[in-house]
XYZ file of C-alpha atoms in Angstrom:
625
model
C 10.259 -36.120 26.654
C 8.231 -33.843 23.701
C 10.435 -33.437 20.833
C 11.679 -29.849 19.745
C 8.312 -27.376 18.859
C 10.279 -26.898 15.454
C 9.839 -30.370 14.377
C 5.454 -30.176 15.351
C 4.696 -26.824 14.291
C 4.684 -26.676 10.022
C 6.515 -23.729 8.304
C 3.947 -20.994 7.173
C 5.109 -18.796 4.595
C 2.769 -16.146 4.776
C 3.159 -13.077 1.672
C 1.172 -10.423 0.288
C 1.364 -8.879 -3.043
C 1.735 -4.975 -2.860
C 3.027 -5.162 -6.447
C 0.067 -6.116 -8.561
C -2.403 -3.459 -7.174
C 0.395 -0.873 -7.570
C 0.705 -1.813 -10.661
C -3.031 -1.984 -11.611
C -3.264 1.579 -10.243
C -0.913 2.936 -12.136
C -2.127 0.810 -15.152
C -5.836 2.455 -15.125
C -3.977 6.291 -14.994
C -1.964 5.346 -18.182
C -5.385 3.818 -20.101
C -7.824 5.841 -18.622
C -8.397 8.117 -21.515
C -7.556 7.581 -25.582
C -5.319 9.902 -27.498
C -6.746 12.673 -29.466
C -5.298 12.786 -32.985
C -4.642 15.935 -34.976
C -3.235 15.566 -38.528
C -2.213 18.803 -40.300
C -2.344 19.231 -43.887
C 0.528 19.519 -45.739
C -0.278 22.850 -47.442
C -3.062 25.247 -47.603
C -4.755 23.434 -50.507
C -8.679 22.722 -49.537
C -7.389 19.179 -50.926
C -4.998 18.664 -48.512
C -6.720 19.852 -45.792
C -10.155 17.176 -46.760
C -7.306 14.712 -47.249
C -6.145 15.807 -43.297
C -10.280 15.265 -42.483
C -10.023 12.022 -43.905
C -6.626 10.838 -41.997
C -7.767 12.016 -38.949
C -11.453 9.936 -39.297
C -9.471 6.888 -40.800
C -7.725 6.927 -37.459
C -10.649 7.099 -35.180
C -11.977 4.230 -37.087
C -8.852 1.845 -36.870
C -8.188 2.630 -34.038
C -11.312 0.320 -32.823
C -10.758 -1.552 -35.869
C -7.430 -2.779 -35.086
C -8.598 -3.367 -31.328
C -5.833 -0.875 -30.333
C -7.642 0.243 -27.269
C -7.610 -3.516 -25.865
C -4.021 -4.354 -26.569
C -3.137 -1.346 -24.308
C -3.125 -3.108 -21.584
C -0.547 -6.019 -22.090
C 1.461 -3.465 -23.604
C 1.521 -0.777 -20.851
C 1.888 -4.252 -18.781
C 5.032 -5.289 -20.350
C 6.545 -1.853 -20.153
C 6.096 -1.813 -16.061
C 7.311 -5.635 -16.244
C 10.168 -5.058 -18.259
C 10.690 -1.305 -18.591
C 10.062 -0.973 -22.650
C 7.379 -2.515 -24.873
C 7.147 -2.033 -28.394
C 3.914 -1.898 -30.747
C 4.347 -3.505 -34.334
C 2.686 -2.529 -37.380
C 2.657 -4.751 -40.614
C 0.179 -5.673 -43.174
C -1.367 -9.136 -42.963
C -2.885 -10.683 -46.093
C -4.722 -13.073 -44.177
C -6.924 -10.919 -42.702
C -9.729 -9.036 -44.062
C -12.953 -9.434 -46.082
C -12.571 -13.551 -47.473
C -14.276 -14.705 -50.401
C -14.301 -18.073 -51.856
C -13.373 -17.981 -55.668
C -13.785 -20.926 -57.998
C -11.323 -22.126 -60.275
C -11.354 -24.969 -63.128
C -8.310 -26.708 -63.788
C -8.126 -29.491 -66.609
C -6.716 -33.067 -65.302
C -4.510 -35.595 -66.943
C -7.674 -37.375 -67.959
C -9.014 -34.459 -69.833
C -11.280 -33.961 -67.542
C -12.305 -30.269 -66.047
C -12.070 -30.184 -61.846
C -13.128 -27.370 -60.206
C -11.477 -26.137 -56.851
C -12.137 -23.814 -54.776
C -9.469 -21.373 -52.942
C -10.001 -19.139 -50.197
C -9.089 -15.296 -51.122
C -8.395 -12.676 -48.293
C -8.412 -9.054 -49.050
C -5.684 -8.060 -46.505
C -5.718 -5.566 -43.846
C -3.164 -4.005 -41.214
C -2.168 -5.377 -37.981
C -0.962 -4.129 -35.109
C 0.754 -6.463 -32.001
C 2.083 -6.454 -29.309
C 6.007 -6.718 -28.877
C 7.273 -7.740 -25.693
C 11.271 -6.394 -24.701
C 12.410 -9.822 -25.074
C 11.906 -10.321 -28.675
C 13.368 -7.168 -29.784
C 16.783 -6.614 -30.539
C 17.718 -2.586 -31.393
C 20.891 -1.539 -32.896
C 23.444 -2.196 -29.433
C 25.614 1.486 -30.254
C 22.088 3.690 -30.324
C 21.836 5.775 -27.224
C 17.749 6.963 -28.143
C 15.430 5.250 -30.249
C 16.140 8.323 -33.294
C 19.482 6.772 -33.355
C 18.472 3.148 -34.096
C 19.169 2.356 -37.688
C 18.695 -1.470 -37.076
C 16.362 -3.653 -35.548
C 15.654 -7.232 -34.802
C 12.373 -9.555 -34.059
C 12.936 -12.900 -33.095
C 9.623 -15.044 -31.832
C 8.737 -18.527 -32.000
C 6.327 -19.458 -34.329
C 4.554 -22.783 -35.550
C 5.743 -24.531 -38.372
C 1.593 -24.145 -39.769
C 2.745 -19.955 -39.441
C 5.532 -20.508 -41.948
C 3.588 -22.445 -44.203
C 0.444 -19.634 -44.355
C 2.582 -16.677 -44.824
C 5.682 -18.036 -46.895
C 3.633 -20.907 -49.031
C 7.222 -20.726 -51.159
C 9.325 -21.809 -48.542
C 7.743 -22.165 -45.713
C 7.412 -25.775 -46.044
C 11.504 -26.097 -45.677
C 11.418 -24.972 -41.828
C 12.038 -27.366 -39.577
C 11.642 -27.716 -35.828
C 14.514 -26.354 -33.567
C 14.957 -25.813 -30.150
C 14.355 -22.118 -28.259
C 18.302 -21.126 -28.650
C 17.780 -17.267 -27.290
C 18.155 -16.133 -23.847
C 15.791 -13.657 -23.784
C 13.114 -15.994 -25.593
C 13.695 -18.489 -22.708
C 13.116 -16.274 -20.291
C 9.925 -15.217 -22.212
C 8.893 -18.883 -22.123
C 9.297 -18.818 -18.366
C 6.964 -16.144 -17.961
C 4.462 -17.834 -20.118
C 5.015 -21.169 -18.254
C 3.952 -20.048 -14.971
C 0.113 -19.550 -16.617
C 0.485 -22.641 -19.020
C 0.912 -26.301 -18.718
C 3.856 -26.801 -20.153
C 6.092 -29.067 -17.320
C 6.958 -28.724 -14.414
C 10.597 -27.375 -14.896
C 9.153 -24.449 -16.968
C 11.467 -24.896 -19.577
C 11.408 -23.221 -23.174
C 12.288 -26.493 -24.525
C 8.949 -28.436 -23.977
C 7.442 -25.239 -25.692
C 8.748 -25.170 -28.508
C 7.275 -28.731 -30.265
C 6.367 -28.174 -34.033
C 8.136 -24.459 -33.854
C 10.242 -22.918 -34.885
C 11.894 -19.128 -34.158
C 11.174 -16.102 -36.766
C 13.916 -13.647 -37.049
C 13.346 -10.527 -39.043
C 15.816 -7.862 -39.685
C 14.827 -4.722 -40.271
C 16.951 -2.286 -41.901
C 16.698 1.703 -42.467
C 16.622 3.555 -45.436
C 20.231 4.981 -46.283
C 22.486 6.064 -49.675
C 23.396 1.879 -49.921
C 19.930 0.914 -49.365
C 17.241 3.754 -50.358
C 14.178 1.426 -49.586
C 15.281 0.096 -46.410
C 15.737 -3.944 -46.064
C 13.972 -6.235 -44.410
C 15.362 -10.145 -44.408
C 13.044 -13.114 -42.797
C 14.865 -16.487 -41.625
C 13.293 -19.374 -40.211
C 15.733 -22.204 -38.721
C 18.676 -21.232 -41.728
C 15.836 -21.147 -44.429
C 15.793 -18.044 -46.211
C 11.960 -16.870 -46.802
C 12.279 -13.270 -47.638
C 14.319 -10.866 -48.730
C 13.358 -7.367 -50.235
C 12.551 -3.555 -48.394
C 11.117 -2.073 -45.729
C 7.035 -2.036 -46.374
C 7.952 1.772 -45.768
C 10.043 4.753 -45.075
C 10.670 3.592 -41.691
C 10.903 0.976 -39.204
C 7.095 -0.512 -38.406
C 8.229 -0.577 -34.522
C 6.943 2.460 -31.903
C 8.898 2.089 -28.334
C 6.819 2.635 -25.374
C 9.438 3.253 -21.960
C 8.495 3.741 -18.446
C 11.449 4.935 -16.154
C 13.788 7.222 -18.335
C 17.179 6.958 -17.798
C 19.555 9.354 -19.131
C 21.898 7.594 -21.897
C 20.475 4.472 -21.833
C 18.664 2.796 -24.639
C 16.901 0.715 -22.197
C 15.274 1.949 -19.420
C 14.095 0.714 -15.846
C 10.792 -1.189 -15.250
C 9.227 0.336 -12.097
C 8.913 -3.239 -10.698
C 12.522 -3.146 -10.306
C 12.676 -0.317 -7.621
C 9.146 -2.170 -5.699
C 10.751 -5.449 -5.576
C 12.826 -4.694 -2.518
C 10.178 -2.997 -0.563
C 7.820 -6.052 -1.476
C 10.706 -8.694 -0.123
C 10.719 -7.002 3.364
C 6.968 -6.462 3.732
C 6.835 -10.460 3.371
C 9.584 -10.924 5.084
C 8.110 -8.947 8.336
C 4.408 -10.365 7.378
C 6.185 -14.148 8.123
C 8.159 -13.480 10.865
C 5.252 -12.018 12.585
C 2.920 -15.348 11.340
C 5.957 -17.426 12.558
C 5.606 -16.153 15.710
C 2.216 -15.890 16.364
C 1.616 -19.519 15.218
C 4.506 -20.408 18.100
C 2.221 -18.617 21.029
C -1.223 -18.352 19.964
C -2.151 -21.576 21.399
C -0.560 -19.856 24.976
C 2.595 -22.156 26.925
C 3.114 -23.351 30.150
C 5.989 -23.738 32.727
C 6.479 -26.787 34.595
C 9.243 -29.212 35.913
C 10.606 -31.724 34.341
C 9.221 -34.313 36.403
C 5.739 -33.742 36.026
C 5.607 -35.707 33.547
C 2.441 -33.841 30.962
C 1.802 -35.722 28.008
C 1.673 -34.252 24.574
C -2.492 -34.218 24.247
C -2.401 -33.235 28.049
C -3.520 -29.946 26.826
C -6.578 -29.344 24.220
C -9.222 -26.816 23.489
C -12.361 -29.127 25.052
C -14.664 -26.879 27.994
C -13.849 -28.829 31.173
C -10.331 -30.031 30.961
C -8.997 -31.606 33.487
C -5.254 -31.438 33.337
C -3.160 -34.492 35.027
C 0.476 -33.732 36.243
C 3.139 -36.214 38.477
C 3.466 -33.692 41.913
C 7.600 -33.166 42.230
C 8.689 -32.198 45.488
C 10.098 -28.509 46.423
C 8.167 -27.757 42.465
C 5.618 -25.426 41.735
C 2.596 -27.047 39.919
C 2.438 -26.318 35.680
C 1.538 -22.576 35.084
C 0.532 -20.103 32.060
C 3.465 -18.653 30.912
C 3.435 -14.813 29.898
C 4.274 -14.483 26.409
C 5.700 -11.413 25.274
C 3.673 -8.972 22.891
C 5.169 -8.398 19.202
C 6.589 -4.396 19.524
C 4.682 -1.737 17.831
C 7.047 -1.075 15.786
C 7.096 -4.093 13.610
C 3.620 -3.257 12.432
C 5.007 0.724 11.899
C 7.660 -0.930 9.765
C 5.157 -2.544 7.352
C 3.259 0.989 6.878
C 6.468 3.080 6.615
C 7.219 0.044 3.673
C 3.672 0.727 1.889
C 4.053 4.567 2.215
C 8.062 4.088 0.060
C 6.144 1.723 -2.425
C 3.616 4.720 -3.398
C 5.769 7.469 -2.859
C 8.015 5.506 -5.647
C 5.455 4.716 -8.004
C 3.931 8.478 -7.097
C 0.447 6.940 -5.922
C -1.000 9.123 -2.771
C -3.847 8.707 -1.169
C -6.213 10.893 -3.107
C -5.200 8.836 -6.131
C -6.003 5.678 -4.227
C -9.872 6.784 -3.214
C -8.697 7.620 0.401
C -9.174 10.559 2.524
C -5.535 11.760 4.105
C -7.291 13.885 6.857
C -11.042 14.952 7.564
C -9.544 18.065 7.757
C -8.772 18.605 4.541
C -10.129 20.791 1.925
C -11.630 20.173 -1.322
C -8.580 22.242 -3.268
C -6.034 20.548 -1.344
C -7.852 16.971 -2.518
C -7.458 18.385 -6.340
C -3.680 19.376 -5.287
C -2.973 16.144 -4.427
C -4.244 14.430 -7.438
C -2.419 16.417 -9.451
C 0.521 16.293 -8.032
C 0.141 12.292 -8.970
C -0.806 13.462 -12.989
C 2.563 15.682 -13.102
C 4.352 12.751 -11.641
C 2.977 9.928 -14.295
C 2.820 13.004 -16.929
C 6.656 12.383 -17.627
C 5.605 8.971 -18.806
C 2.317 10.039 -20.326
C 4.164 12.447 -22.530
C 6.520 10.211 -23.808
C 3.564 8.078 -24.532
C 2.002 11.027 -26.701
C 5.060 10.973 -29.155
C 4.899 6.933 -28.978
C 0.860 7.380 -30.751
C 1.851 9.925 -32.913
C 4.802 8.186 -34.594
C 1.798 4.883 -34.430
C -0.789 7.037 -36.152
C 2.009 8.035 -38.772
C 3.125 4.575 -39.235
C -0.317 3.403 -39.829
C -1.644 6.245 -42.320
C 1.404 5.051 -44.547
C 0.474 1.840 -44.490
C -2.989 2.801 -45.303
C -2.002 5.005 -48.250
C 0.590 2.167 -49.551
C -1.976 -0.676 -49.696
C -5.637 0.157 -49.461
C -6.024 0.573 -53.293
C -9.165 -1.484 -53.111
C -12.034 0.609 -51.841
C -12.971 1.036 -47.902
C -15.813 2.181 -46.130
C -15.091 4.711 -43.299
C -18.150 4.901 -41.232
C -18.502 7.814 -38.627
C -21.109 8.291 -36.105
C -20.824 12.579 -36.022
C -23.352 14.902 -34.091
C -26.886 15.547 -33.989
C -27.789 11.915 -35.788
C -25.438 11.614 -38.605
C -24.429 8.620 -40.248
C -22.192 9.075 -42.711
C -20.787 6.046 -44.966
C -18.158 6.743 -47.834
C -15.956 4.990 -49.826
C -11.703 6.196 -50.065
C -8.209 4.993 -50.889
C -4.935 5.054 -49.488
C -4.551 7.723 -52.095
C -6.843 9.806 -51.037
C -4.592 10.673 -48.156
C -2.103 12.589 -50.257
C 0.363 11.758 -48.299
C -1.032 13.902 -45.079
C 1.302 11.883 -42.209
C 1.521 14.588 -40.212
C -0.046 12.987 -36.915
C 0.383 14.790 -33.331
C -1.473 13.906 -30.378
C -2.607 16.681 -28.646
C -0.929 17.162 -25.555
C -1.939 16.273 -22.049
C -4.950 14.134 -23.644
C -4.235 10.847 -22.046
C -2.781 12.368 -18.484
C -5.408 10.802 -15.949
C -6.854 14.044 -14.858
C -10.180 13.872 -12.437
C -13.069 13.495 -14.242
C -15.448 14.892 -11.358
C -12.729 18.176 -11.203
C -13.054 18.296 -14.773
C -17.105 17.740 -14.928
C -17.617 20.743 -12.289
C -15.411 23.248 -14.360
C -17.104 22.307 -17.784
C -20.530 23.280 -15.900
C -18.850 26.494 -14.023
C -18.007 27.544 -17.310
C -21.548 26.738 -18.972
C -22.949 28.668 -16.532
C -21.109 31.740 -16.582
C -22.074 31.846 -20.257
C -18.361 31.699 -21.296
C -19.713 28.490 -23.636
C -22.389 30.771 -25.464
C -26.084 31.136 -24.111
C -26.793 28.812 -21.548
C -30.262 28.235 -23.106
C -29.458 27.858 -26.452
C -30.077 24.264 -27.664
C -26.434 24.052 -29.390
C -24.855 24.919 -26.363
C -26.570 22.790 -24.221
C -25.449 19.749 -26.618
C -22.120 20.985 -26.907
C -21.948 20.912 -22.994
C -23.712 17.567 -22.475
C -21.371 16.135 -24.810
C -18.352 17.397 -22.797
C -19.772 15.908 -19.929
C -19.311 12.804 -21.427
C -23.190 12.101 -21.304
C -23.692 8.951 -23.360
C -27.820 9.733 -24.740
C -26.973 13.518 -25.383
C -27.980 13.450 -28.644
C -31.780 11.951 -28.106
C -32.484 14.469 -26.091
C -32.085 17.527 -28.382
C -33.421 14.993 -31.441
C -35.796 18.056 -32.412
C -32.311 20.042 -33.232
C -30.642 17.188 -34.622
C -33.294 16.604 -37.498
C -33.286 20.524 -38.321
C -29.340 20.383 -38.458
C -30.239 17.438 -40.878
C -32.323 19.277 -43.217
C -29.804 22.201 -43.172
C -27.254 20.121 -44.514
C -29.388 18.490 -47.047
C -29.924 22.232 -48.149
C -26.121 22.779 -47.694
C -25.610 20.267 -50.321
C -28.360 21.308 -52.394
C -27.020 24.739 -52.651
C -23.496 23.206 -53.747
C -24.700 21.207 -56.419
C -26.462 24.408 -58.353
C -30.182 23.749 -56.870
C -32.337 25.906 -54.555
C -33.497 24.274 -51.687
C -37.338 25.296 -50.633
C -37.951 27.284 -48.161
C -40.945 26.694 -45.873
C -42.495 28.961 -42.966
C -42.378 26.249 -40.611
C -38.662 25.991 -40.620
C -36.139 26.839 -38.402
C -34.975 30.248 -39.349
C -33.054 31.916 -36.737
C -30.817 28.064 -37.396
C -30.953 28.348 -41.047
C -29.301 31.911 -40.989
C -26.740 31.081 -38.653
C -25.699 27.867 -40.128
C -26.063 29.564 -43.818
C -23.973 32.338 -42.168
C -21.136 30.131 -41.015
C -20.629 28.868 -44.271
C -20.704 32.123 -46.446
C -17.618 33.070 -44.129
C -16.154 29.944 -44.561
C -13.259 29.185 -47.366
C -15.795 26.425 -49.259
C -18.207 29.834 -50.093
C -15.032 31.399 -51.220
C -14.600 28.403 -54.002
C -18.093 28.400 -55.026
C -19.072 30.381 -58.392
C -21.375 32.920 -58.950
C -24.286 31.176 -59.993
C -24.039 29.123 -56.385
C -23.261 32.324 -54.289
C -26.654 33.695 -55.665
C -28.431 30.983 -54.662
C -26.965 30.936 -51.503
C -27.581 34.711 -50.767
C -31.405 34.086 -52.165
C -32.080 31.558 -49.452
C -30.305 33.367 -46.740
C -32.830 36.368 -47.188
C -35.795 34.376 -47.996
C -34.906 33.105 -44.222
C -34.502 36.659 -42.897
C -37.635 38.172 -44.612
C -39.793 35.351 -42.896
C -37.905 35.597 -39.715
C -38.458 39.493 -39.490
C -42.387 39.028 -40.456
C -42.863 36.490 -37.667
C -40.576 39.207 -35.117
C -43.101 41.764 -36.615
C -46.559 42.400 -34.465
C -49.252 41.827 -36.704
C -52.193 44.263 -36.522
C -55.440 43.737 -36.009
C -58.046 45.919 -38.504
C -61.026 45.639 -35.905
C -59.112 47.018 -32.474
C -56.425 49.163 -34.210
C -58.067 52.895 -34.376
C -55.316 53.825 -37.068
C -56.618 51.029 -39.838
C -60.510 52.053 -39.121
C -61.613 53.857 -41.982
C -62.735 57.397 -41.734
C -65.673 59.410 -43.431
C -63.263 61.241 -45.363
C -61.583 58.033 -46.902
C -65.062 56.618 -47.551
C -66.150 59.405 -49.275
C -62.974 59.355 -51.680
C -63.597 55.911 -51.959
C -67.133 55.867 -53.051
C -66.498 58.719 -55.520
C -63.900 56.448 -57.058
C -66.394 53.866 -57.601
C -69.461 55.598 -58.681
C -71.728 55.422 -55.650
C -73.759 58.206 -54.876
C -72.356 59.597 -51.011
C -75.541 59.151 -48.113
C -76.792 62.909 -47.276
C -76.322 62.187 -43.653
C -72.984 60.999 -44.075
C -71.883 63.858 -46.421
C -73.667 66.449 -43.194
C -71.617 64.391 -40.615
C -68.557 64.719 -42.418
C -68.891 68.211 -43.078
C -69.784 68.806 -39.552
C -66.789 66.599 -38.756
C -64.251 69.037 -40.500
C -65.990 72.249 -38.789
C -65.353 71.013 -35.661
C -62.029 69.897 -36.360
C -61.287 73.079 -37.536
C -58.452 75.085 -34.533
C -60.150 78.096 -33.910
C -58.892 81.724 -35.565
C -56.151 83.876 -33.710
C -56.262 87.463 -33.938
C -55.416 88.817 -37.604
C -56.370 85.223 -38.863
C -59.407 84.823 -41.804
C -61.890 82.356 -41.195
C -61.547 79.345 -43.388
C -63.870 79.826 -46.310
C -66.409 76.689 -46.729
C-alpha cells in the first residue's frame, strides 16, 4: 500500500515580504529632500545679522561634513523599526586635522629620546542612536519634559582606553546585562556571525557597556551633569558640554500621552502574517494537485513510479472484477476569492502606511485626469506631512545643538568653503565666536515634505513664463529659473554673466575699501547700475561714510553717462542736412580767420538770402539791401 501523501510531499513554506518595500517607499518620501535652514539674528545689529550669514553657511557645510545626509537613512530606519530614533551630538577629540609632534624626553641614562605622539585637532560628531540604548526620564509625558537621560552601548575595552587614557585601562569585560541591549544584539546577529543562538553574550568578548547620564541644567546643578561609568569604574564626572541635552528625538506614529510612540511596522505586521499565511496555504495546495490524481480500486495494485512525466507511458494496473479501470480525478479549483483576499490585504497595508497608487508609480484608472493624479499625491504628502513636520522641529533643535557646539569649541581657526552663484568660490577663515551666539535655527516649513518634483518643475516654468519671475529674457532670470529647476550645469551656461557679476563685486569691494574702481566702455552697464543700485538701497550703503558714498555715486553715473551715449543715435556729418555747413556760416567763418570770401560765393549767398526772402504783404516795406 503507498504510505500517507503527507509523509512524500516536503513542507513548503512559501512568504513574501510586503514590509520592506513599504517601508523603502515611505523611507525615500522622508529623505527625498534636505532641510532648509534659516537662522535669525538676535538683534538688528549688521553684526548679528553677518554672524546669522555665517551660522546659516556653517550649517550647509557640516551638514556634508558630518555626513548627516547619509546617516538619515538608518535613522529614519530605526524610527519605522522601533517607533523613535534619536540623533547624538558630542565633540570627539579624535577626529579632525592629525599632526605628528615630536617630543624629547631625557632617560635614566642621561640620554635624550625622542618620541613621537599623534595630535588630533578635534571636531563634532554626530551618530546615530537607536531606541534601545536610550533611556529618558520614565515620568516625562513629551520630550520638553525630559530632564534626564540615559545612553547605555557596548563598547570595546580599546574605546575606553582612547577616550578615558586616565581610567580607561581599569574596565574590564562584562557580560551584555540590559534587556533592551540584548535585544539590540539580536537584531545585529541576524546580519553577523556571531552563533547560532544569536545571543548578546558571544558579542560582547573584550567589551564592555558605556553608560552616560545626562543631566539638565537646574538651581542644584546650573551647568547640567553628565557622569560616564564603564563596568563600576568611574571615568567622568563634570557638566553638560552645553545648555542642553546633546540628544534630538525623531518619532513616527504620535500617540497622544505617550513618551514613546508606535513604529508603523507594528500595525503591518498583522496584515503581512495573513498574506503569508494565504500565499502557503495556496502553495500547499497546489504542490498536493499539480502533478493531477487518479481514482482506482484497491486491488489494482499501481506501484508508486507507476506514474511519471516520460511521452509514451504505458501505465500497468491488476484488472478487479465489477471495478472501473484507474481514472483522472477532477481536482477542484482554488475560489476566487482567496486571491481577492491577498489584494484586499495589500490595499489595508498602503492605506495604513498612506501609500496610493500615484505614490507607487501606478496608474489607478486610464481614465483619470492629470489634476486628479496631483490630488492623489498629495493627499499621500498631507498624510506623511504629520511626520515630516515633527521632523522639521527635530533639525532645528539639531542645527541649534550643533552651532553651540561650534561656538563652544572651534577656537582654533576653520575654513568655511561655499560654492555661491555665478562662479564664486569663496574661502574664509571664523571661530565659534564669531557666531555671537546666533542659535536661533528654524527649518523652513514644508521643505522636506516629498512633494512632486515634475508638478513642481511645470509650475516654476508656468510662472517663468508668465513673467511673474521678472523678464523672461533677462539673463538673471533665466539663471534664477534654471537653478530652481534643479539643473545641475546652470551656471556654465550663463558663464558670460557670471564673470561680469565677478568684476562687479571686485568693484563692490573696491568701492568699500576707499578706492575707485575703473570704468571701461566695454563693460556691462545696464548690470553695473543695477547691481550698484541694489546696494545704495541696501543698509551696508547706509554704514558707509561720505568719502565712500561719493565714490560710489561717481561710478554709478560714470555708468549712466556711457550707457545713455551708447542709447544715443550718433549722427553722421556727411548724410545729416542739419550738420552741412551753409554759405552763411562759411562766410562768418572765414571772416573770423582772415580769408578773403570768393566773389562767386559772396553773389550766391546774396542771391541765396533774396530768394529766401517771404515776399511783401500789402502796407509792408521792402527789405532794404
Amino acid at each position: 500500500p503507498m504510505p500517507a501523501p503527507s509523509q512524500l510531499i516536503a513542507r513548503h513554506r512559501v512568504h513574501v515580504n510586503r514590509i520592506l518595500p513599504t517601508c523603502q517607499n515611505r523611507l525615500a518620501r522622508l529623505t527625498k529632500n534636505e532641510p532648509r535652514w534659516e537662522v535669525r539674528p538676535e538683534s538688528g545689529d549688521e553684526e548679528d545679522k553677518d554672524a546669522a550669514r555665517l551660522a546659516e553657511e556653517i550649517l550647509i557645510q557640516l551638514w556634508d561634513q558630518l555626513l548627516v545626509n547619509q546617516k538619515r537613512a538608518p535613522l529614519i530606519m530605526w524610527v519605522q523599526q522601533a517607533g523613535s530614533a534619536y540623533l547624538k551630538v558630542s565633540w570627539d577629540p579624535t577626529l579632525g586635522k592629525k599632526r605628528v609632534m615630536p617630543s624629547d624626553t631625557q632617560g635614566e641614562d642621561g640620554q635624550i629620546k625622542r618620541t613621537y605622539e599623534l595630535v588630533s585637532e578635534g571636531d563634532i560628531r554626530v551618530d546615530v542612536c537607536s531606541f534601545f540604548e536610550i533611556f529618558p526620564d520614565p515620568l516625562a509625558m513629551y520630550w520638553s519634559e525630559c530632564k534626564s537621560i540615559v545612553q547605555a552601548k557596548i563598547r570595546p575595552l580599546s574605546y575606553f582606553k582612547d577616550h578615558y587614557p586616565e581610567r580607561g585601562q581599569l574596565v574590564k569585560e562584562e557580560e551584555c546585562w540590559i534587556n533592551s541591549l540584548q535585544y539590540e544584539a539580536r537584531i545585529n546577529a541576524l546580519n553577523t556571525q556571531s552563533g547560532a543562538s544569536g545571543m548578546s553574550t558571544n558579542m560582547l568578548k573584550d567589551s564592555a557597556i558605556e553608560r552616560v547620564y545626562y543631566e539638565m541644567p537646574s538651581r542644584k546643578h546650573p551647568m547640567g551633569r553628565r557622569i560616564i561609568t564603564g563596568n563600576g569604574v568611574l571615568l567622568d564626572e563634570g557638566v553638560l558640554p552645553i545648555d542642553e541635552i546633546p540628544f534630538i528625538k525623531f518619532d513616527d506614529i504620535i500617540i497622544g500621552g505617550k513618551l514613546n510612540v508606535e513604529a508603523i511596522i507594528t500595525h503591518l505586521r498583522p496584515l503581512q502574517d495573513q498574506i503569508n499565511r494565504g500565499k502557503s496555504m495556496r502553495a500547499a495546495w497546489m504542490n498536493r494537485t499539480l502533478t493531477g490524481k487518479l481514482m482506482a480500486a484497491r486491488g489494482h495494485n499501481l506501484a508508486r513510479e507507476a506514474y511519471n512525466d516520460q511521452s509514451g507511458e504505458v501505465l500497468e494496473f491488476d484488472p478487479v472484477p465489477n471495478a472501473s479501470e484507474p481514472k483522472p480525478l477532477d481536482v477542484p479549483a482554488i475560489p476566487s476569492y482567496a486571491y481577492e483576499e491577498e489584494e484586499t490585504l495589500k490595499g489595508d497595508m498602503n492605506d495604513t502606511a498612506g501609500i496610493n497608487e500615484a505614490s507607487r508609480g501606478q496608474l489607478p484608472s486610464a481614465q483619470i485626469p492629470a489634476i486628479g493624479m496631483q490630488l492623489l499625491v498629495e493627499q499621500d504628502d498631507t498624510r506623511i506631512g504629520v511626520e515630516t513636520e515633527s521632523h522639521e522641529h527635530s533639525y532645528a533643535a539639531l542645527g541649534r545643538i550643533i552651532l553651540k557646539f561650534v561656538a563652544k569649541y572651534y577656537e582654533t581657526p576653520r575654513l568655511l568653503k561655499t560654492a555661491g552663484k555665478n562662479m564664486e568660490y569663496t574661502i574664509r577663515e571664523y571661530r565659534g565666536e564669531d557666531l555671537r551666539e546666533n542659535f536661533d535655527v528654524h527649518v523652513k516649513r514644508g521643505s522636506i515634505s516629498p512633494g512632486s518634483k515634475t508638478l513642481k518643475r511645470q509650475e516654476i516654468l508656468n510662472l517663468h513664463q508668465g513673467g511673474y519671475f521678472g523678464n523672461p529674457t533677462d539673463p538673471l532670470v533665466l539663471q534664477n529659473t534654471l537653478s530652481m529647476l534643479e539643473f545641475g550645469d546652470e551656471y556654465q551656461a550663463w558663464k558670460s554673466h557670471s564673470l561680469r557679476m565677478k568684476q562687479i563685486q571686485r568693484g563692490i569691494k573696491q568701492i568699500e575699501s576707499g578706492e575707485k574702481p575703473p570704468v571701461s566702455e566695454f563693460d556691462d552697464h545696464a548690470l553695473w547700475l543695477q547691481e550698484l543700485n541694489d546696494y545704495r538701497l541696501g543698509d551696508k550703503f547706509l554704514m558707509m561714510d561720505d568719502m565712500k558714498k561719493t565714490i560710489l555715486l561717481e561710478v554709478m553715473n560714470e555708468h549712466a553717462d556711457l550707457l545713455q551715449d551708447m542709447a544715443a543715435p550718433q549722427p553722421d556729418p556727411d548724410n545729416d542736412p542739419e550738420l552741412v555747413p551753409t554759405d552763411a556760416a562759411q562766410q562768418a567763418e572765414s571772416q573770423i580767420s582772415g580769408e578773403p570770401i570768393p566773389e562767386d560765393t559772396a553773389g550766391a549767398s546774396l542771391q541765396q538770402s533774396i530768394d529766401n526772402t517771404p515776399a511783401p504783404q500789402g502796407g509792408e516795406e521792402l527789405p532794404s539791401v
